[in-house]
CSV table of C-alpha atoms in Angstrom, one decimal:
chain,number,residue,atom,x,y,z
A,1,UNK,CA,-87.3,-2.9,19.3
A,2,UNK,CA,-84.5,-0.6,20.5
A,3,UNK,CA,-81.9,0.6,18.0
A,4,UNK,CA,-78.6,0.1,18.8
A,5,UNK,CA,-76.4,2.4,20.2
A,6,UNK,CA,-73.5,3.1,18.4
A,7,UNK,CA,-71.9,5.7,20.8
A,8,UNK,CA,-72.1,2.9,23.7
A,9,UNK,CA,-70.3,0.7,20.9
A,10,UNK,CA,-67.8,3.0,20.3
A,11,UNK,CA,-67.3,4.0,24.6
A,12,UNK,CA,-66.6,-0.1,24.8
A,13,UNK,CA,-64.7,-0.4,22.0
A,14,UNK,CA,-62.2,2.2,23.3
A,15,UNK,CA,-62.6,0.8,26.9
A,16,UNK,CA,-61.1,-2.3,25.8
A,17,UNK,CA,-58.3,-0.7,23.5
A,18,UNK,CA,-57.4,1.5,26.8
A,19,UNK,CA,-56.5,-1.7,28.7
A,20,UNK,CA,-55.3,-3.7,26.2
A,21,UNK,CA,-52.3,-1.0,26.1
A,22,UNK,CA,-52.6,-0.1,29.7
A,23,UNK,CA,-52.2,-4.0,30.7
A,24,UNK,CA,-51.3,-6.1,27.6
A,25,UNK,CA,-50.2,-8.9,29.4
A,26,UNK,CA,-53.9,-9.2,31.6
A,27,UNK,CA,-55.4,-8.9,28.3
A,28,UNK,CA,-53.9,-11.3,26.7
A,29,UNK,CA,-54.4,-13.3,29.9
A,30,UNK,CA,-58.0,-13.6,29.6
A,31,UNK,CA,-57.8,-14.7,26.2
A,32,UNK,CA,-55.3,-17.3,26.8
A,33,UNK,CA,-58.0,-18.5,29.6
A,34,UNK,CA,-60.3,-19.1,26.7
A,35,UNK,CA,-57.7,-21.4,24.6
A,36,UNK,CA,-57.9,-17.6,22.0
A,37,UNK,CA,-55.5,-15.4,20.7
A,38,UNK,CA,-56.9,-11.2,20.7
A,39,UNK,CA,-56.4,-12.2,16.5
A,40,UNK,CA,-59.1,-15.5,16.9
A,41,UNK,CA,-56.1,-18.0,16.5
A,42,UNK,CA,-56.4,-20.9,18.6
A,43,UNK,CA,-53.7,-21.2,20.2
A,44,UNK,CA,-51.2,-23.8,18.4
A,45,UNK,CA,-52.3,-22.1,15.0
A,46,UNK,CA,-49.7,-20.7,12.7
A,47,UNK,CA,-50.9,-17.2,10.5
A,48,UNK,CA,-51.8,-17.7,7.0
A,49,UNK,CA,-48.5,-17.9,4.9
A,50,UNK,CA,-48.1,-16.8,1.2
A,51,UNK,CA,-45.3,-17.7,-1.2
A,52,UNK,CA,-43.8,-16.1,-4.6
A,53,UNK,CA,-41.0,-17.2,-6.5
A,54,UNK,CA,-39.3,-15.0,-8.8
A,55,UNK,CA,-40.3,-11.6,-6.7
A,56,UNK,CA,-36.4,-10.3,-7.9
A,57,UNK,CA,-36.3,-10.1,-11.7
A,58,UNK,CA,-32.4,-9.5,-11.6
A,59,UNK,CA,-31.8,-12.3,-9.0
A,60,UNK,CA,-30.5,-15.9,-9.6
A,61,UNK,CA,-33.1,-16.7,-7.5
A,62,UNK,CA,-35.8,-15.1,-5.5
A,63,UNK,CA,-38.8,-15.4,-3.4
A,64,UNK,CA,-41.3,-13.4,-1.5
A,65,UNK,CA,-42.5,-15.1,2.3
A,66,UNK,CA,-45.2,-13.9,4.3
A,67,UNK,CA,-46.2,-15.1,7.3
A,68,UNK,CA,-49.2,-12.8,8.7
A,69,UNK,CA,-47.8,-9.9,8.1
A,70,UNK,CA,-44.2,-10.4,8.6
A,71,UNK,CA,-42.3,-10.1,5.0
A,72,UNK,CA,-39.2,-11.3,4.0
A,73,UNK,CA,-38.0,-11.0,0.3
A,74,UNK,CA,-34.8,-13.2,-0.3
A,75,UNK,CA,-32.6,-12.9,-3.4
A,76,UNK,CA,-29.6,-14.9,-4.4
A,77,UNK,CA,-26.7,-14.0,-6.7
A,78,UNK,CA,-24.1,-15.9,-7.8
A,79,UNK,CA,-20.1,-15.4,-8.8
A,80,UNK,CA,-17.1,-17.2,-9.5
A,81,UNK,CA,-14.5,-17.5,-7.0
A,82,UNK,CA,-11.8,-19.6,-6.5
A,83,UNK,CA,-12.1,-22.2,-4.0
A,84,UNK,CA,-10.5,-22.8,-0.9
A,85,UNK,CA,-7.3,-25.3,-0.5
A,86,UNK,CA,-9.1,-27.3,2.0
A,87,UNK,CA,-12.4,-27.7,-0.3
A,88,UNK,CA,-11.2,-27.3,-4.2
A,89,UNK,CA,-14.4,-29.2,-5.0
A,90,UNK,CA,-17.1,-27.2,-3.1
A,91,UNK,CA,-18.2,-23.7,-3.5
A,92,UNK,CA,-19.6,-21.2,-0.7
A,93,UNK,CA,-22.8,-19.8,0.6
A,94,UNK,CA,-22.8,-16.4,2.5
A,95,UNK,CA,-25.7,-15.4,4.2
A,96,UNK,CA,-26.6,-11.9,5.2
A,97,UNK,CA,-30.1,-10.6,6.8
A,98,UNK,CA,-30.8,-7.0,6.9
A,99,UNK,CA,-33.8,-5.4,8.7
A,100,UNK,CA,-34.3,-1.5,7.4
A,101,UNK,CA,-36.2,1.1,9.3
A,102,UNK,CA,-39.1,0.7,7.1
A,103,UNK,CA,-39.7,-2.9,8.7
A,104,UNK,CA,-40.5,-2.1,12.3
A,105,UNK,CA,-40.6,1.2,14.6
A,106,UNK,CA,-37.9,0.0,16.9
A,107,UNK,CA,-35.6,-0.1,14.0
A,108,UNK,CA,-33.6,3.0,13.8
A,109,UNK,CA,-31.7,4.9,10.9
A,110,UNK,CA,-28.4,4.3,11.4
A,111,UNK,CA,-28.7,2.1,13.6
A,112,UNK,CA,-28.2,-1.7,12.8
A,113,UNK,CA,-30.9,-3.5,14.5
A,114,UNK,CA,-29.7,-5.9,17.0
A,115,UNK,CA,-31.5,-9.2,15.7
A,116,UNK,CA,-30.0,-9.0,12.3
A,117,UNK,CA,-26.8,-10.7,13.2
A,118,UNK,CA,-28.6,-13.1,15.4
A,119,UNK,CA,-30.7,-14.1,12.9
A,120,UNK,CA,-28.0,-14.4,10.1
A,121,UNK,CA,-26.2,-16.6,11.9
A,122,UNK,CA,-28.7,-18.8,12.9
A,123,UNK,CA,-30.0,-19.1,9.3
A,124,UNK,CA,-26.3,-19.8,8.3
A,125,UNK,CA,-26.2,-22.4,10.8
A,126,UNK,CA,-29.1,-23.8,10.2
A,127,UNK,CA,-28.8,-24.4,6.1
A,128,UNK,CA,-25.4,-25.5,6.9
A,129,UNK,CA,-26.2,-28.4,9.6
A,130,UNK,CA,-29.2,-29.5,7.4
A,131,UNK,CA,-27.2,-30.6,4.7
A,132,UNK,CA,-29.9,-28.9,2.4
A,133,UNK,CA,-27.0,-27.8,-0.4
A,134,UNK,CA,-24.4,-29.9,-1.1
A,135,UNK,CA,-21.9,-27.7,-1.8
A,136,UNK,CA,-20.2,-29.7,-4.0
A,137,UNK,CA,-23.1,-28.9,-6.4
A,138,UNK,CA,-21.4,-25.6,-7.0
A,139,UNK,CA,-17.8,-26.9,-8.0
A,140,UNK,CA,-16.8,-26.0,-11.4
A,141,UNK,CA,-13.5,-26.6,-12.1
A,142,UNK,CA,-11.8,-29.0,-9.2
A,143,UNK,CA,-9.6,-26.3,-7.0
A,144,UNK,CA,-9.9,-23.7,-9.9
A,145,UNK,CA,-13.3,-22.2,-9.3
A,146,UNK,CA,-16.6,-22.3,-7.9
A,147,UNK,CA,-19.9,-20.7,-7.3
A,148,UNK,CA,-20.5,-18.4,-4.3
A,149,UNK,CA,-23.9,-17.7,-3.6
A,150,UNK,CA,-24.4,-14.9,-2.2
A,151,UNK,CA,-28.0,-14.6,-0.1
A,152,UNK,CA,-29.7,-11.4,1.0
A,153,UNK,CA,-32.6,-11.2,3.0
A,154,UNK,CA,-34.6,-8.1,3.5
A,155,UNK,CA,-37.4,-8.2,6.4
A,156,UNK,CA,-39.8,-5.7,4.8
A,157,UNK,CA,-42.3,-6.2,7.7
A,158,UNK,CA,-41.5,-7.4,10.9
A,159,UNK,CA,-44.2,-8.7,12.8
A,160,UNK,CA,-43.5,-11.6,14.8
A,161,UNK,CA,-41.4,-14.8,14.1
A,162,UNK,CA,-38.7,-13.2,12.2
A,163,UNK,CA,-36.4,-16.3,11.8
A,164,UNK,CA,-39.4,-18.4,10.6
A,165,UNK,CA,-40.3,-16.3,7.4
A,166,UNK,CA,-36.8,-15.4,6.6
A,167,UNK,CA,-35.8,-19.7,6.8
A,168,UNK,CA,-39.0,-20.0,4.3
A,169,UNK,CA,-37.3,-17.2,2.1
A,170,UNK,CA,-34.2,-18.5,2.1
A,171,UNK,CA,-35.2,-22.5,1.5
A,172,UNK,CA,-38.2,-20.7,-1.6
A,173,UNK,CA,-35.0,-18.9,-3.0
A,174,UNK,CA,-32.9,-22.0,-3.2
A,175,UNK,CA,-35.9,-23.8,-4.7
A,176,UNK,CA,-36.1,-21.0,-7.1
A,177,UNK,CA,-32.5,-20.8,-8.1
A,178,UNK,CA,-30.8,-21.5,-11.2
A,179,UNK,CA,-27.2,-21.2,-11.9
A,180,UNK,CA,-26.2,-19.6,-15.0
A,181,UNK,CA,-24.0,-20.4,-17.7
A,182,UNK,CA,-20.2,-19.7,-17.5
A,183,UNK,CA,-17.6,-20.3,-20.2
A,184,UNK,CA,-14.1,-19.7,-20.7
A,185,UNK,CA,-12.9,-16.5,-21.7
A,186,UNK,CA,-9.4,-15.5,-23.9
A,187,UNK,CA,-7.0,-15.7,-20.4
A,188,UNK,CA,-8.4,-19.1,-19.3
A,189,UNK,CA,-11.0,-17.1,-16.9
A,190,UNK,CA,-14.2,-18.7,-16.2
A,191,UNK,CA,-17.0,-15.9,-16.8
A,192,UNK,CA,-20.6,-15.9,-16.6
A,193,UNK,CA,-22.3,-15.8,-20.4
A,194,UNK,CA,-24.9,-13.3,-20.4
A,195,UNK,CA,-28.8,-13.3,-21.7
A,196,UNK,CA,-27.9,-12.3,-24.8
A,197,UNK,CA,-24.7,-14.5,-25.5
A,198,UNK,CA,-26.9,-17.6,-24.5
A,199,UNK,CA,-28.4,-17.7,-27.6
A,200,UNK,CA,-25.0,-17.3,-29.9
A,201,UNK,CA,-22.8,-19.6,-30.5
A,202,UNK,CA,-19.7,-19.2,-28.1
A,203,UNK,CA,-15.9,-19.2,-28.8
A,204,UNK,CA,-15.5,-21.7,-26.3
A,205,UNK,CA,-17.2,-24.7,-25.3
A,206,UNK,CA,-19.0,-23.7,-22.1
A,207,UNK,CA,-18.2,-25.1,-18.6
A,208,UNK,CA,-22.0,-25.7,-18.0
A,209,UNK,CA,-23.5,-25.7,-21.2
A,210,UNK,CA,-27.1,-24.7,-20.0
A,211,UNK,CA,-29.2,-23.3,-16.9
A,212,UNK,CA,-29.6,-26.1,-13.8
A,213,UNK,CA,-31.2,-26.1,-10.6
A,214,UNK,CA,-30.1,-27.5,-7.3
A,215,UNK,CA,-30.5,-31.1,-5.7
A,216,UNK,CA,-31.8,-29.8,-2.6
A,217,UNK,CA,-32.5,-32.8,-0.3
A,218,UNK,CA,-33.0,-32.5,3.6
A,219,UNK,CA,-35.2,-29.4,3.6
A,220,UNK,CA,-35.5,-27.4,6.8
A,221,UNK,CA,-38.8,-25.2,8.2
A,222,UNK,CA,-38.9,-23.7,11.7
A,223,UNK,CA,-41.8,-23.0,14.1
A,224,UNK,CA,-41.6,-20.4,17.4
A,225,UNK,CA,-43.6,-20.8,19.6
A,226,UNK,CA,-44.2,-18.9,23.0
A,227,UNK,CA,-43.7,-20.3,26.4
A,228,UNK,CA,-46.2,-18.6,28.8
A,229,UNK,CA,-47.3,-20.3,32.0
A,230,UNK,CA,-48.6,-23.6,30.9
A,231,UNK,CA,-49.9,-22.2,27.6
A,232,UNK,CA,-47.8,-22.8,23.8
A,233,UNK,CA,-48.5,-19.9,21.7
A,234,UNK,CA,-47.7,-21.0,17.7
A,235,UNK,CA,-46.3,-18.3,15.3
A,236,UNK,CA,-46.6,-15.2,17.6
A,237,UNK,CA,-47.1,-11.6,16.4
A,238,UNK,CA,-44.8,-9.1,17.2
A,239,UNK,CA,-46.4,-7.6,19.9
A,240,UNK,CA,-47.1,-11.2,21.5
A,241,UNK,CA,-43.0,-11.4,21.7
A,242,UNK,CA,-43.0,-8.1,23.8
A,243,UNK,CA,-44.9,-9.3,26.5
A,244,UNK,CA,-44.5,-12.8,26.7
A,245,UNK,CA,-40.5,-13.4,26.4
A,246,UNK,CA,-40.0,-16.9,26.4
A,247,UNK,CA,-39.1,-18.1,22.9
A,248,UNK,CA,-38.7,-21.6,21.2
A,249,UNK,CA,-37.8,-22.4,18.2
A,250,UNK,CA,-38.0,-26.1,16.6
A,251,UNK,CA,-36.3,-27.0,13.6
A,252,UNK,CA,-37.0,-29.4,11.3
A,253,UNK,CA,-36.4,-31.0,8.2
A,254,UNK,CA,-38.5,-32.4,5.7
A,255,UNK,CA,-38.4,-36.0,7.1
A,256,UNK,CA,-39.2,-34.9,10.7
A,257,UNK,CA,-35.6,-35.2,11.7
A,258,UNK,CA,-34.2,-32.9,14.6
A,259,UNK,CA,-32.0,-30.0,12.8
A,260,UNK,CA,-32.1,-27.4,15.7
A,261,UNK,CA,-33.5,-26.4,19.2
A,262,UNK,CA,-33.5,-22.5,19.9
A,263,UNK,CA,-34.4,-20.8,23.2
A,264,UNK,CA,-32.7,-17.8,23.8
A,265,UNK,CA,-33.0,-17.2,27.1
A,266,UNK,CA,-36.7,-16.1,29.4
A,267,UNK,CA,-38.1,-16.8,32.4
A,268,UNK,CA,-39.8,-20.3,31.9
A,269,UNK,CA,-38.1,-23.4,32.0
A,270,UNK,CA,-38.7,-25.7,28.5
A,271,UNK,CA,-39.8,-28.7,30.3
A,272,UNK,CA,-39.4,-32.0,28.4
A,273,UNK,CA,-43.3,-32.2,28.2
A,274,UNK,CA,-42.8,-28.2,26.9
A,275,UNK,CA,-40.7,-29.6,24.2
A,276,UNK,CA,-42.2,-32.0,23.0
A,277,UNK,CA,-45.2,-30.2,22.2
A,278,UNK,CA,-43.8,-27.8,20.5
A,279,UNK,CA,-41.7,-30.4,18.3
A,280,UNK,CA,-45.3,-32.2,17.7
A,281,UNK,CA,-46.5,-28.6,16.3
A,282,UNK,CA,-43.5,-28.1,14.6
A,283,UNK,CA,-44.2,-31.6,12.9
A,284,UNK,CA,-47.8,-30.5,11.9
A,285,UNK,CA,-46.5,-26.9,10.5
A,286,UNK,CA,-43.6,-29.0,8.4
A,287,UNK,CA,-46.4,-30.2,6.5
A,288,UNK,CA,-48.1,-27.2,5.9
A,289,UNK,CA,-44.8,-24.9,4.7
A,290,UNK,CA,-43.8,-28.5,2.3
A,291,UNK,CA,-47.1,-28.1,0.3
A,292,UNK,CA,-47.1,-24.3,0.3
A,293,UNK,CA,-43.5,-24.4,-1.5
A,294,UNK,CA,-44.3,-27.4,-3.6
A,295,UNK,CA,-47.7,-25.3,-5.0
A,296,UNK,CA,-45.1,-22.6,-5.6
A,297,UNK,CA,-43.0,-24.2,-7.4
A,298,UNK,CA,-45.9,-25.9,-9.6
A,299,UNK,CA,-47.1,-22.7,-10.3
A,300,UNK,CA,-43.6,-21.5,-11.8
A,301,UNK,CA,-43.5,-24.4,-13.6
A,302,UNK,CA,-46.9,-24.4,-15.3
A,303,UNK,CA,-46.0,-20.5,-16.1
């Protein structure tokens, strides 16, 4: 019996990393012929995905998302503000994503990275139009004050599906949140009462006299998928993106209802049969991302 030969391993190996960079797109090609992906995904199969609540110690609320290996850390903190004339009984939500050079190599220092105000709009958009939050929920005092929430999201790795793992940060952080106490201070100011002034008795009757959550109803989860030929691609990688353009994203909430449809742009036409297939995945992946937060959220409350 022959041994094997580990230098004619090695030649092949390198062979076959030579033309996956030298013709990416054939490459993937003759995987796509198979119904593979180069990663042994079938084709309509999303990456694993990994939750953590409370990631930011200092946040109102926090969570860690990780798709694969794309990362998103989302952390919320909230203020006082005085409302608006045209809504004195809701507060405000402000959403802002930021991708630093440590997340990717074509991010640049000094540079703002051209997806980041895409991406925080369409998460503003998207949050808004679900009706996820009523806003209401953050009035304090009617036309007096209100809560702004004030939502960062850091990509930490970016590797593919970007708006997908930030929209699970974001919806984990929410789940995660919990407003604090505020009182009234000697000038008729609502203030937030600190960690160690929960304890003590206050001056002042407190506006909200302990920690709550929010009601959130109507939650939204997002699957992009890739449009190549008559192939759908689930949850592609980065690199995947940079050879096969066409994106789709499908938004939905947690009752299957229709929240958003986003294709920016590419060379194939979403066909209604297109479509539909990727709002049947979309269905499927719902399920999935529903019992990965509500495990996540068991596991805070059992700790």
């Amino acid at each position: 019996m022959g041994v094997p030969d580990a230098s004619g391993d090695l030649s092949s190996e390198m062979e076959v990393d030579a033309f996956r960079h030298l013709f990416p797109l054939r490459y993937f090609e003759r995987h796509l012929s198979e119904s593979i992906r180069p990663d042994a995904r079938p084709l309509g199969r999303a990456r694993d995905t990994t939750l953590a609540l409370g990631a930011v110690a200092s946040a109102h609320g926090s969570a860690l998302a990780k798709i694969g290996s794309t990362t998103m850390l989302a952390a919320i903190k909230m203020e006082v503000m005085t409302p608006s004339t045209e809504s004195p009984d809701e507060g405000c939500i402000a959403i802002d994503f930021h991708m630093p050079p440590i997340c990717s190599p074509i991010v640049r220092p000094g540079r703002p990275a051209e997806a980041a105000p895409v991406i925080s709009k369409q998460l503003s958009d998207t949050i808004s139009s679900s009706g996820m939050i009523n806003l209401k929920e953050l009035s304090l005092v009617s036309g007096k004050a209100a809560w702004m929430a004030y939502l960062d999201i850091y990509c930490l790795d970016a590797d593919g599906a970007l708006f997908d793992a930030a929209l699970l940060s974001a919806v984990a952080a929410f789940s995660h949140l919990q407003i604090p106490i505020v009182s009234l201070n000697d000038d008729g100011k609502i203030v937030l009462v600190s960690e160690e002034d929960e304890g003590a008795k206050l001056e002042k009757e407190p506006v909200n006299k302990e920690k709550r959550k929010l009601t959130l109803s109507s939650i939204p989860f997002s699957l992009t998928c890739i449009l190549h030929k008559n192939y759908i691609l689930a949850d592609p990688t980065a690199e995947e993106e940079s050879i096969m353009e066409t994106l789709v994203t499908v938004v939905l909430d947690s009752s299957a209802r229709l929240v958003s449809f986003y294709k920016p742009g590419g060379s194939v036409f979403a066909y209604t049969s297109a479509v539909k297939d990727c709002v049947a995945l979309t269905r499927q992946r719902v399920k999935e991302l529903q019992e990965i937060l509500d495990e996540a959220i068991s596991g805070m409350e059992t700790d």
